[in-house]
Coordinates of C-alpha atoms in Angstrom, one line a residue:
Chain A
M1 CA 63.7 -0.6 121.0
R2 CA 60.9 0.2 118.6
T3 CA 62.3 3.6 117.8
Y4 CA 65.6 1.9 117.0
A5 CA 63.9 -0.6 114.7
L6 CA 62.1 2.3 113.0
Y7 CA 65.4 4.1 112.6
L8 CA 67.0 1.1 111.1
V9 CA 64.2 0.7 108.5
R10 CA 64.5 4.4 107.6
R11 CA 68.3 4.1 107.2
F12 CA 68.0 1.0 105.1
A13 CA 65.5 2.8 102.8
Q14 CA 68.1 5.6 102.5
F15 CA 70.7 3.0 101.6
L16 CA 68.6 1.5 98.9
L17 CA 67.9 5.0 97.5
V18 CA 71.6 5.9 97.4
V19 CA 72.4 2.8 95.4
F20 CA 69.3 3.3 93.2
I21 CA 70.1 6.9 92.3
G22 CA 73.8 6.2 92.0
I23 CA 73.4 3.4 89.6
N24 CA 70.8 5.3 87.7
I25 CA 73.4 8.1 87.2
A26 CA 75.8 5.5 85.8
Y27 CA 73.0 4.2 83.5
L28 CA 72.2 7.7 82.3
I29 CA 75.9 8.4 81.6
T30 CA 76.4 5.2 79.7
H31 CA 73.2 5.5 77.7
L32 CA 72.9 9.3 77.0
T33 CA 76.4 10.0 75.9
P34 CA 76.8 10.0 72.1
V35 CA 79.4 7.3 72.3
D36 CA 78.5 3.7 71.7
P37 CA 80.4 1.4 74.1
V38 CA 80.1 -1.5 71.8
E39 CA 81.6 0.3 68.8
Q40 CA 84.3 1.7 71.1
A41 CA 85.2 -1.8 72.4
I42 CA 85.2 -3.2 68.8
S43 CA 87.4 -0.4 67.5
S44 CA 89.9 -1.0 70.3
V45 CA 90.0 -4.7 69.4
T46 CA 90.1 -4.3 65.6
M47 CA 92.9 -1.8 66.0
F48 CA 95.3 -4.7 66.4
G49 CA 94.2 -6.1 63.1
Q50 CA 93.5 -9.8 62.3
S51 CA 89.7 -9.7 62.6
S52 CA 87.5 -10.6 59.6
P53 CA 84.2 -8.8 59.1
E54 CA 82.3 -11.9 60.2
M55 CA 84.1 -12.0 63.4
V56 CA 83.4 -8.4 64.1
E57 CA 79.7 -9.0 63.4
V58 CA 79.6 -11.9 65.9
M59 CA 81.5 -9.8 68.4
R60 CA 79.1 -6.9 68.0
K61 CA 76.1 -9.1 68.5
T62 CA 77.6 -10.7 71.7
L63 CA 78.6 -7.3 73.1
R64 CA 75.2 -5.7 72.4
E65 CA 73.5 -8.5 74.3
L66 CA 76.1 -8.3 77.1
Y67 CA 75.6 -4.6 77.6
G68 CA 71.9 -4.8 77.4
L69 CA 71.6 -2.6 74.3
E70 CA 69.0 -4.8 72.7
G71 CA 65.3 -4.0 72.6
S72 CA 63.3 -0.9 73.6
P73 CA 64.8 1.7 76.1
W74 CA 62.6 0.3 78.8
E75 CA 63.7 -3.3 78.1
Q76 CA 67.3 -2.1 78.2
Y77 CA 66.8 -0.3 81.5
V78 CA 65.2 -3.4 83.0
S79 CA 67.9 -5.8 81.8
F80 CA 70.6 -3.3 83.0
W81 CA 69.1 -3.5 86.5
R82 CA 68.7 -7.2 86.4
R83 CA 72.4 -7.6 85.7
M84 CA 73.3 -5.1 88.3
A85 CA 71.1 -6.8 90.9
T86 CA 72.8 -10.1 90.4
G87 CA 76.3 -8.6 90.4
D88 CA 76.9 -9.8 86.9
F89 CA 79.0 -7.2 85.1
G90 CA 80.1 -9.6 82.3
P91 CA 83.6 -10.6 81.4
S92 CA 86.4 -8.0 81.4
L93 CA 87.4 -7.0 77.9
S94 CA 91.1 -6.4 78.7
A95 CA 91.5 -9.6 80.8
F96 CA 89.1 -11.7 78.7
P97 CA 87.4 -14.0 79.8
T98 CA 87.9 -13.3 83.5
P99 CA 84.7 -11.9 84.9
V100 CA 84.7 -8.3 86.1
S101 CA 83.4 -9.4 89.5
T102 CA 86.5 -11.6 90.1
L103 CA 88.9 -8.7 89.2
I104 CA 87.1 -6.4 91.6
W105 CA 87.0 -9.0 94.4
Q106 CA 90.8 -9.3 94.1
A107 CA 91.3 -5.6 94.3
L108 CA 88.8 -4.8 97.0
P109 CA 90.6 -6.0 100.1
W110 CA 93.6 -3.8 99.3
T111 CA 91.4 -0.7 98.9
L112 CA 89.4 -1.6 102.0
G113 CA 92.5 -2.1 104.1
L114 CA 93.9 1.3 102.9
L115 CA 90.6 3.1 103.6
V116 CA 89.8 1.6 106.9
S117 CA 93.2 2.1 108.4
S118 CA 93.7 5.6 107.1
T119 CA 90.2 6.7 108.0
L120 CA 90.5 5.4 111.5
I121 CA 94.0 6.8 112.1
A122 CA 93.0 10.3 110.7
W123 CA 89.7 10.3 112.7
I124 CA 91.3 9.2 116.0
V125 CA 94.4 11.4 115.8
G126 CA 92.5 14.4 114.4
N127 CA 89.8 14.3 117.0
F128 CA 92.2 13.7 119.9
L129 CA 94.5 16.6 118.9
G130 CA 91.6 18.8 118.0
G131 CA 90.0 18.1 121.3
L132 CA 93.1 19.1 123.1
A133 CA 93.5 22.2 121.0
G134 CA 89.9 23.2 121.8
Y135 CA 90.4 22.7 125.5
Y136 CA 93.9 24.1 126.1
R137 CA 93.5 27.1 123.9
K138 CA 96.6 28.9 125.2
N139 CA 99.0 26.2 124.3
S140 CA 101.3 27.5 121.5
L141 CA 102.3 24.0 120.3
L142 CA 98.6 23.2 119.7
K143 CA 98.1 26.5 118.1
A144 CA 100.9 25.8 115.6
L145 CA 99.3 22.4 115.0
G146 CA 96.1 24.2 114.2
I147 CA 97.7 26.4 111.6
L148 CA 99.4 23.3 110.1
A149 CA 96.1 21.4 110.0
M150 CA 94.4 24.3 108.4
S151 CA 97.0 24.7 105.7
L152 CA 97.0 20.9 104.9
Q153 CA 93.3 20.6 104.7
P154 CA 92.5 22.2 101.3
I155 CA 95.4 20.4 99.5
P156 CA 94.3 17.6 97.2
Y157 CA 95.4 14.0 97.9
Y158 CA 97.4 13.9 94.8
I159 CA 99.7 16.7 95.8
V160 CA 100.4 15.3 99.2
A161 CA 101.0 11.8 97.8
F162 CA 103.3 13.4 95.2
I163 CA 105.3 15.2 97.8
L164 CA 105.7 12.0 99.9
L165 CA 106.8 10.2 96.7
V166 CA 109.5 12.7 96.0
V167 CA 110.7 12.8 99.6
F168 CA 110.7 9.1 100.3
G169 CA 111.4 8.0 96.7
Y170 CA 114.2 10.2 95.7
L171 CA 115.5 12.3 98.5
W172 CA 115.5 9.8 101.3
P173 CA 114.7 6.3 99.8
V174 CA 113.8 4.3 102.9
L175 CA 110.3 3.1 102.1
P176 CA 108.8 1.3 99.1
I177 CA 107.0 3.8 96.9
S178 CA 105.1 1.4 94.7
G179 CA 103.1 -1.8 94.9
G180 CA 101.2 -3.5 97.6
A181 CA 103.8 -6.0 98.8
E182 CA 107.1 -7.6 97.7
M183 CA 106.6 -9.6 94.5
N184 CA 109.0 -12.5 95.3
I185 CA 107.6 -13.3 98.7
D186 CA 105.5 -16.2 100.0
R187 CA 101.9 -15.0 100.0
Q188 CA 101.4 -15.9 103.7
G189 CA 103.1 -15.6 107.0
F190 CA 104.7 -12.8 108.9
A191 CA 107.1 -11.6 106.2
F192 CA 104.2 -11.1 103.8
A193 CA 102.2 -9.2 106.4
A194 CA 105.3 -7.0 107.3
S195 CA 105.8 -6.3 103.6
I196 CA 102.1 -5.2 103.2
V197 CA 102.5 -2.9 106.2
R198 CA 105.7 -1.4 104.9
H199 CA 104.1 -0.8 101.5
S200 CA 101.1 0.8 103.0
I201 CA 102.9 3.4 105.1
L202 CA 103.2 6.0 102.4
P203 CA 99.7 5.7 100.9
V204 CA 98.1 5.6 104.4
L205 CA 100.2 8.6 105.4
S206 CA 99.1 10.7 102.5
L207 CA 95.5 9.9 103.2
V208 CA 95.9 10.6 106.9
L209 CA 97.7 13.9 106.4
V210 CA 94.9 15.3 104.2
G211 CA 92.1 13.8 106.3
L212 CA 93.5 14.9 109.6
G213 CA 93.0 18.6 109.2
A214 CA 89.2 18.5 108.8
W215 CA 88.7 16.4 112.0
F216 CA 91.1 18.6 113.9
I217 CA 89.4 21.8 113.0
G218 CA 85.9 20.3 113.5
M219 CA 86.7 18.9 116.9
R220 CA 88.5 22.0 118.0
S221 CA 85.5 24.3 117.3
L222 CA 83.1 21.8 118.8
V223 CA 85.1 21.5 122.0
S224 CA 85.6 25.2 122.3
N225 CA 81.9 25.6 122.1
I226 CA 81.2 22.9 124.7
V227 CA 83.8 24.3 127.1
T228 CA 81.7 27.4 127.7
E229 CA 78.6 25.3 128.7
D230 CA 77.5 25.6 132.3
Y231 CA 78.1 22.0 133.2
V232 CA 81.7 22.3 132.3
T233 CA 82.2 25.5 134.3
Y234 CA 80.4 23.8 137.2
A235 CA 82.6 20.7 137.0
E236 CA 85.7 23.0 136.9
L237 CA 84.5 24.9 140.0
G238 CA 83.7 21.7 141.7
G239 CA 87.3 20.6 141.3
V240 CA 86.8 17.7 139.0
D241 CA 90.1 16.4 137.6
R242 CA 90.8 18.5 134.4
R243 CA 91.7 15.4 132.4
R244 CA 88.4 13.8 133.4
I245 CA 86.5 16.9 132.3
L246 CA 88.2 16.9 129.0
F247 CA 87.7 13.2 128.1
S248 CA 84.5 12.2 129.8
Y249 CA 82.6 15.5 129.8
V250 CA 83.7 17.5 126.8
M251 CA 85.1 15.2 124.2
R252 CA 82.5 12.5 124.6
N253 CA 79.8 14.9 123.8
A254 CA 81.6 16.3 120.9
L255 CA 82.2 12.9 119.3
S256 CA 78.7 12.2 118.0
P257 CA 78.6 15.1 115.4
Q258 CA 82.1 14.0 114.4
L259 CA 80.7 10.5 113.8
T260 CA 78.1 11.8 111.4
G261 CA 80.9 13.6 109.7
L262 CA 82.7 10.3 109.4
A263 CA 79.8 8.9 107.5
L264 CA 79.6 11.9 105.2
S265 CA 83.3 12.0 104.5
L266 CA 83.5 8.4 103.4
G267 CA 82.6 9.1 99.8
A268 CA 85.3 11.8 99.6
I269 CA 87.9 9.6 101.3
F270 CA 87.1 6.9 98.8
N271 CA 87.9 9.3 96.0
G272 CA 91.1 10.1 97.6
A273 CA 92.0 6.4 98.1
I274 CA 91.5 5.8 94.3
I275 CA 94.0 8.5 93.3
T276 CA 96.4 7.6 96.1
E277 CA 96.4 4.0 94.8
F278 CA 97.2 5.2 91.3
V279 CA 100.1 7.3 92.5
F280 CA 101.7 4.5 94.6
G281 CA 100.8 1.7 92.2
Y282 CA 98.8 0.1 94.9
P283 CA 96.9 -3.0 93.6
G284 CA 93.5 -1.8 94.7
V285 CA 90.3 -0.7 92.9
G286 CA 91.7 2.7 91.9
T287 CA 94.6 1.2 90.0
L288 CA 92.2 -1.3 88.4
L289 CA 89.9 1.6 87.4
V290 CA 92.7 3.6 85.8
R291 CA 93.9 0.5 83.9
A292 CA 90.4 -0.3 82.8
V293 CA 89.9 3.2 81.3
N294 CA 93.3 3.1 79.6
S295 CA 92.5 -0.3 78.0
G296 CA 89.0 0.7 77.0
D297 CA 87.4 -2.0 79.3
Y298 CA 83.8 -0.8 79.4
S299 CA 82.4 -3.6 81.6
L300 CA 85.2 -3.2 84.1
V301 CA 84.7 0.6 84.4
L302 CA 81.0 0.3 84.8
G303 CA 81.4 -2.6 87.3
I304 CA 83.9 -0.6 89.5
T305 CA 81.6 2.5 89.4
S306 CA 78.6 0.4 90.6
V307 CA 80.6 -1.5 93.2
S308 CA 82.1 1.7 94.6
I309 CA 78.6 3.2 95.0
I310 CA 77.4 0.1 96.8
A311 CA 80.5 -0.1 99.0
V312 CA 80.3 3.5 100.1
A313 CA 76.6 3.3 100.8
T314 CA 77.1 0.1 102.8
A315 CA 79.9 1.7 104.9
I316 CA 77.6 4.6 105.7
L317 CA 74.8 2.3 106.6
V318 CA 77.1 0.5 109.1
I319 CA 78.1 3.7 110.7
D320 CA 74.5 4.8 110.9
I321 CA 73.6 1.5 112.6
I322 CA 76.3 1.9 115.2
Y323 CA 75.6 5.6 115.7
P324 CA 72.4 5.5 117.9
L325 CA 74.1 3.0 120.2
L326 CA 76.5 5.8 121.2
D327 CA 74.0 8.6 121.2
P328 CA 70.4 7.4 121.8
R329 CA 69.0 10.8 120.9
V330 CA 69.7 10.1 117.2
A331 CA 67.2 7.3 116.8
R332 CA 64.5 9.3 118.5
S333 CA 64.7 12.5 116.4
Chain B
M1 CA 81.2 47.1 101.5
L2 CA 84.6 48.7 101.0
R3 CA 84.8 49.5 104.6
T4 CA 84.0 45.9 105.5
V5 CA 86.8 44.7 103.3
R6 CA 89.2 47.1 104.9
D7 CA 88.2 46.1 108.4
L8 CA 88.5 42.5 107.6
F9 CA 91.9 43.1 106.1
R10 CA 93.1 44.9 109.2
Y11 CA 91.6 42.7 111.9
N12 CA 91.3 39.3 110.4
L13 CA 94.6 37.6 109.6
E14 CA 93.1 34.8 107.7
F15 CA 91.3 37.2 105.4
A16 CA 94.4 39.2 104.8
L17 CA 96.5 36.2 104.0
G18 CA 93.8 34.6 101.8
A19 CA 93.3 37.9 99.9
I20 CA 97.0 38.3 99.3
L21 CA 97.4 34.8 98.0
I22 CA 94.4 35.0 95.7
L23 CA 95.5 38.4 94.4
I24 CA 98.9 37.0 93.5
V25 CA 97.2 34.0 91.8
F26 CA 94.8 36.3 89.9
A27 CA 97.7 38.6 88.8
F28 CA 99.4 35.5 87.6
A29 CA 96.4 34.5 85.6
A30 CA 96.0 38.0 84.2
A31 CA 99.6 37.9 83.0
S32 CA 98.6 35.1 80.5
F33 CA 97.1 37.8 78.2
F34 CA 100.7 39.1 77.7
S35 CA 102.1 35.7 76.9
P36 CA 104.5 35.9 74.0
Y37 CA 103.8 32.3 73.0
S38 CA 100.6 30.5 72.1
P39 CA 99.9 28.0 75.0
M40 CA 99.2 25.1 72.6
D41 CA 102.5 25.4 70.7
I42 CA 105.4 23.1 71.6
Y43 CA 109.1 23.5 71.0
V44 CA 109.0 27.3 70.9
V45 CA 112.0 27.6 73.3
A46 CA 115.0 25.4 74.1
P47 CA 113.8 22.4 76.2
D48 CA 114.8 21.6 79.8
V49 CA 116.5 24.9 80.6
P50 CA 116.7 25.4 84.4
P51 CA 115.2 28.6 85.9
S52 CA 117.2 31.7 84.9
W53 CA 116.7 35.4 84.2
A54 CA 115.5 34.6 80.7
Y55 CA 113.2 31.9 81.8
P56 CA 112.2 32.6 85.4
F57 CA 110.5 29.2 85.9
G58 CA 112.7 27.3 83.4
T59 CA 111.4 25.5 80.3
N60 CA 110.0 22.1 80.0
S61 CA 110.8 19.0 77.9
R62 CA 108.1 20.0 75.4
G63 CA 110.0 23.2 74.7
Q64 CA 107.5 25.5 76.5
D65 CA 108.3 28.4 78.8
V66 CA 107.0 27.1 82.2
F67 CA 106.2 30.7 83.4
W68 CA 104.0 31.6 80.5
Q69 CA 102.5 28.1 80.3
L70 CA 101.6 28.3 84.0
T71 CA 99.9 31.7 83.5
V72 CA 97.5 30.2 81.0
A73 CA 97.1 27.0 83.0
I74 CA 96.1 28.8 86.2
R75 CA 93.7 31.0 84.2
N76 CA 92.0 28.0 82.8
S77 CA 91.9 26.3 86.2
L78 CA 90.4 29.3 87.8
L79 CA 87.8 29.8 85.0
F80 CA 86.9 26.2 85.4
G81 CA 86.4 26.5 89.1
I82 CA 84.4 29.7 88.7
S83 CA 82.1 28.2 86.1
V84 CA 81.4 25.0 88.1
A85 CA 80.8 27.1 91.2
L86 CA 78.4 29.5 89.5
M87 CA 76.4 26.7 87.8
S88 CA 76.1 24.6 90.9
R89 CA 75.1 27.7 92.9
V90 CA 72.0 27.9 90.8
L91 CA 71.0 24.4 91.7
S92 CA 71.9 24.6 95.4
L93 CA 70.1 27.9 95.8
L94 CA 67.0 26.6 94.0
I95 CA 66.8 23.4 96.0
G96 CA 67.9 24.8 99.3
L97 CA 65.5 27.8 99.3
V98 CA 62.5 25.7 98.0
A99 CA 63.1 22.9 100.5
G100 CA 63.5 25.3 103.4
Y101 CA 60.5 27.4 102.5
A102 CA 58.1 24.7 101.4
G103 CA 58.9 22.3 104.3
G104 CA 56.8 19.2 104.8
I105 CA 56.8 16.5 102.2
T106 CA 58.6 18.7 99.5
D107 CA 61.4 19.3 102.0
R108 CA 61.6 15.6 102.9
I109 CA 61.8 14.5 99.3
L110 CA 64.3 17.1 98.3
M111 CA 66.6 16.5 101.2
T112 CA 66.5 12.7 100.8
I113 CA 67.7 13.2 97.2
N114 CA 70.2 15.7 98.5
D115 CA 71.6 13.3 101.2
T116 CA 71.9 10.7 98.5
F117 CA 74.0 12.9 96.3
V118 CA 76.2 13.9 99.3
V119 CA 77.4 10.3 99.8
I120 CA 77.7 9.0 96.3
P121 CA 81.4 8.6 95.4
L122 CA 81.9 11.1 92.6
F123 CA 85.3 10.1 91.4
P124 CA 84.3 6.8 89.8
I125 CA 81.3 8.5 88.2
L126 CA 83.4 11.2 86.7
V127 CA 85.8 8.6 85.4
L128 CA 82.9 6.8 83.9
F129 CA 81.8 10.0 82.3
F130 CA 85.2 10.6 80.8
F131 CA 85.4 7.0 79.6
M132 CA 82.1 7.4 77.7
M133 CA 83.0 10.8 76.2
R134 CA 86.6 10.1 75.4
D135 CA 87.5 12.2 72.4
N136 CA 84.4 14.3 72.7
M137 CA 85.3 15.3 76.2
S138 CA 85.5 19.0 76.3
W139 CA 86.1 21.5 79.1
P140 CA 82.5 22.8 79.3
M141 CA 81.2 19.2 79.4
L142 CA 83.3 18.4 82.4
A143 CA 82.2 21.6 84.1
I144 CA 78.6 20.8 83.6
A145 CA 79.0 17.3 84.9
M146 CA 80.8 18.5 88.0
A147 CA 78.3 21.3 88.6
S148 CA 75.4 18.8 88.4
L149 CA 77.1 16.7 91.1
G150 CA 78.5 19.5 93.3
W151 CA 75.4 21.2 94.7
P152 CA 74.1 19.0 97.6
Y153 CA 76.3 20.0 100.5
D154 CA 75.6 23.7 100.0
A155 CA 71.9 23.2 99.3
R156 CA 71.7 21.8 102.8
L157 CA 73.4 24.8 104.3
I158 CA 71.1 27.2 102.4
R159 CA 68.1 25.2 103.5
S160 CA 69.0 25.5 107.1
V161 CA 69.0 29.3 106.8
A162 CA 65.8 29.3 104.8
L163 CA 64.2 27.2 107.5
S164 CA 64.8 29.8 110.1
L165 CA 63.7 32.6 107.7
R166 CA 60.4 30.9 107.1
T167 CA 59.4 31.3 110.8
R168 CA 60.3 35.0 110.9
E169 CA 57.6 37.6 111.0
F170 CA 58.5 39.3 107.8
T171 CA 57.9 36.1 105.9
A172 CA 54.4 35.9 107.3
M173 CA 53.9 39.6 106.4
S174 CA 54.9 38.9 102.8
V175 CA 52.5 36.0 102.6
F176 CA 49.6 38.1 103.9
S177 CA 50.4 40.9 101.6
G178 CA 49.9 38.5 98.7
M179 CA 53.5 38.0 97.4
S180 CA 53.9 34.8 95.4
T181 CA 56.3 32.1 96.5
R182 CA 58.7 33.0 93.8
Q183 CA 58.7 36.7 94.9
I184 CA 59.2 35.8 98.6
L185 CA 62.1 33.5 97.8
V186 CA 63.8 35.9 95.4
E187 CA 63.1 39.2 97.0
E188 CA 62.8 38.4 100.7
H189 CA 64.9 35.3 101.4
L190 CA 67.7 35.5 98.8
P191 CA 69.5 38.5 100.3
Y192 CA 69.8 36.7 103.7
V193 CA 71.3 33.7 102.0
L194 CA 73.8 35.5 99.8
P195 CA 76.6 35.7 102.3
I196 CA 76.5 31.9 102.7
V197 CA 76.3 31.5 98.9
F198 CA 79.5 33.6 98.6
S199 CA 81.5 31.5 101.1
T200 CA 80.3 28.2 99.7
T201 CA 81.3 29.5 96.2
L202 CA 84.9 29.7 97.3
N203 CA 84.7 26.2 98.8
N204 CA 83.1 24.9 95.7
M205 CA 85.8 26.4 93.5
N206 CA 88.4 24.6 95.6
W207 CA 86.5 21.4 95.3
S208 CA 86.1 21.6 91.5
I209 CA 89.7 22.7 90.8
G210 CA 91.0 20.0 93.1
L211 CA 88.9 17.3 91.3
E212 CA 89.9 18.6 87.9
V213 CA 93.6 18.4 88.9
T214 CA 93.1 14.9 90.2
L215 CA 91.3 13.8 87.0
S216 CA 93.8 15.5 84.8
V217 CA 96.9 14.1 86.5
I218 CA 95.8 10.6 85.4
G219 CA 94.9 12.0 82.0
F220 CA 91.2 11.7 82.4
T221 CA 90.3 15.1 81.0
N222 CA 90.9 16.9 77.8
I223 CA 94.7 16.9 78.1
E224 CA 95.2 19.4 75.3
T225 CA 93.7 22.3 77.3
P226 CA 96.4 23.6 79.6
T227 CA 95.3 23.6 83.2
I228 CA 97.3 23.0 86.4
G229 CA 96.3 19.4 86.2
T230 CA 97.3 18.8 82.6
M231 CA 100.6 20.5 83.2
I232 CA 101.4 18.0 85.9
Y233 CA 100.1 15.3 83.6
W234 CA 102.5 16.2 80.9
A235 CA 105.4 16.5 83.4
N236 CA 104.6 13.0 84.6
Q237 CA 104.4 11.7 81.0
H238 CA 107.9 13.1 80.4
T239 CA 109.0 11.7 83.8
A240 CA 110.1 15.1 84.8
M241 CA 111.0 14.2 88.4
V242 CA 113.3 11.3 87.4
A243 CA 114.9 13.4 84.6
G244 CA 115.6 16.2 87.1
V245 CA 113.3 18.7 85.5
W246 CA 111.9 19.5 88.9
W247 CA 110.8 23.1 88.1
W248 CA 108.2 21.7 85.6
I249 CA 106.3 20.2 88.6
L250 CA 107.3 22.4 91.5
F251 CA 105.9 25.7 90.2
P252 CA 102.4 24.4 89.2
V253 CA 102.2 22.6 92.5
V254 CA 103.2 25.7 94.5
L255 CA 100.7 27.8 92.6
V256 CA 97.9 25.4 93.0
I257 CA 98.6 25.1 96.7
M258 CA 98.5 28.9 96.9
T259 CA 95.1 28.9 95.2
F260 CA 93.7 26.3 97.5
L261 CA 95.0 27.9 100.6
G262 CA 93.9 31.4 99.5
L263 CA 90.3 30.3 98.7
Y264 CA 90.1 28.2 101.8
L265 CA 91.3 31.0 104.1
L266 CA 88.9 33.5 102.4
S267 CA 86.0 31.2 102.9
V268 CA 86.9 30.5 106.6
S269 CA 87.2 34.2 107.3
M270 CA 84.0 34.8 105.4
N271 CA 82.2 32.2 107.6
E272 CA 83.5 33.7 110.7
Y273 CA 82.4 37.1 109.6
I274 CA 78.9 35.8 108.9
D275 CA 78.7 34.0 112.2
P276 CA 78.5 36.8 114.9
R277 CA 79.3 34.4 117.7
S278 CA 82.8 33.7 116.5
R279 CA 83.3 37.4 115.8
L280 CA 82.6 38.1 119.5
T281 CA 85.1 35.5 120.5
R282 CA 87.7 37.1 118.3
M283 CA 87.1 40.5 119.9
G284 CA 87.8 38.9 123.3
G285 CA 84.2 38.4 124.5
Q286 CA 82.9 35.1 125.9
A287 CA 80.9 33.2 123.2

């Protein structure tokens, strides 16, 4: 128990460090680049005319305060962190005066749903098939699957999403290719849920297809290493049921490195989810981010960057907390 | 060296396939030097002509010959990938070797930072970077930004090799003979690490080209520079799919998939070559 507590403390420290370094990178980018976000915001507003010089001056002052550009560099840094710590990203410029945090809270459930379901499906299916392929090495169907998984793996999300879009959007239009749910539908009840599921099929599929390959290949090589271990040979000679050897002896032992991989891949999957959302017009954080950039919404872009760093770090922390419960050796090492 | 390549080609299917794909892609990129048009010019040929003998890949709605446009685009994408990979190699080598050799507290600190960089989601950060740079966003800037974020995974790999090198006898010998740390790292350890550096370079190129395509497709890079990503961006801007100008998108997509697949297969076969255990399995022995 004590080792577990110690492990938790260490993991939590790591979590804090990830958030700290990540947000510092965001701070450096926003403060070291030659572009002044305030002037940028003002120019994007004044582009539409109708703003007197006095109004611009007032706006400039408010924005400078808002973005923490007042005072010495150190004061700026401290005030930046104070706002980040309280989750106050200021009002969105493009959807003034809605606070950035409200916009993100509205988009987050969509992204989370997409991420959780696609990650789990890809992980489970990839590991299961990979385990089979590692154990039954002579099976030609599994071999073909291996080649397919390998050729899908290096392809970026966008391309896969795009191919799905063309196939199901133009060639065989059976599935909705845009949006998160039907617009003219009651926001509760079974019909709404069904609509959400239908709209999520293609985005989830594109994420799963790309994610699957890595798990498949990883699991296959892990299993084919374990199969040669003495205890497996012994069990085989002892006449233990093959299926039992595969699932309880081989796959179980191969799962824990795959779980670490799950934690590590989350950041990358998150990137994929963002671009997938954009392609399918899914109402999540990714679409929000693209819209924020296109409308010059500084506070929203910065808010999403910070929230995504915190979200990914939290997800990894959760996996790390569960991890030693499955494999007690982890906490001890 | 040549013999190794020849043997790999003959006995390793992945290597052969990967090498052929990459050679085609490079030949394509090299063809850009013979392009009859300047890549930046628009409306130099009749727009929206389907693939024919005169225009093998057709022409796009901006009046560019897709074939020649693609040669320049793939050259820029490859150059981008290579520069990011080279720059981030310096960082990962430096950090991996030092962490592995120094060990102790130095190692602990470096690897904690390293692990942090592994998990930070890069895409929003790169978008933020683009957002701040906007009109000042240039191609080398993006390459530097990606290189400074793309080192951690490989640094860890390099460190793991350096860790085992540290305990070998020849390292102790070098220390006793009075070599400096820098000398040991550069002259003694580096050669052992180079094969890994080579295979991670290929992976890193894949990663950076992929990320560049992803960013470009939504228009978050310098869209005036022709790359595979910006080609797809312009095709989307002109709704090429809906308008039936499928060749504008199909050929860049096919070429970029060839690039990814080729680089990936090469790095896989490279890894296999480095790891003697899997080489034994391939030859029919028991691992």
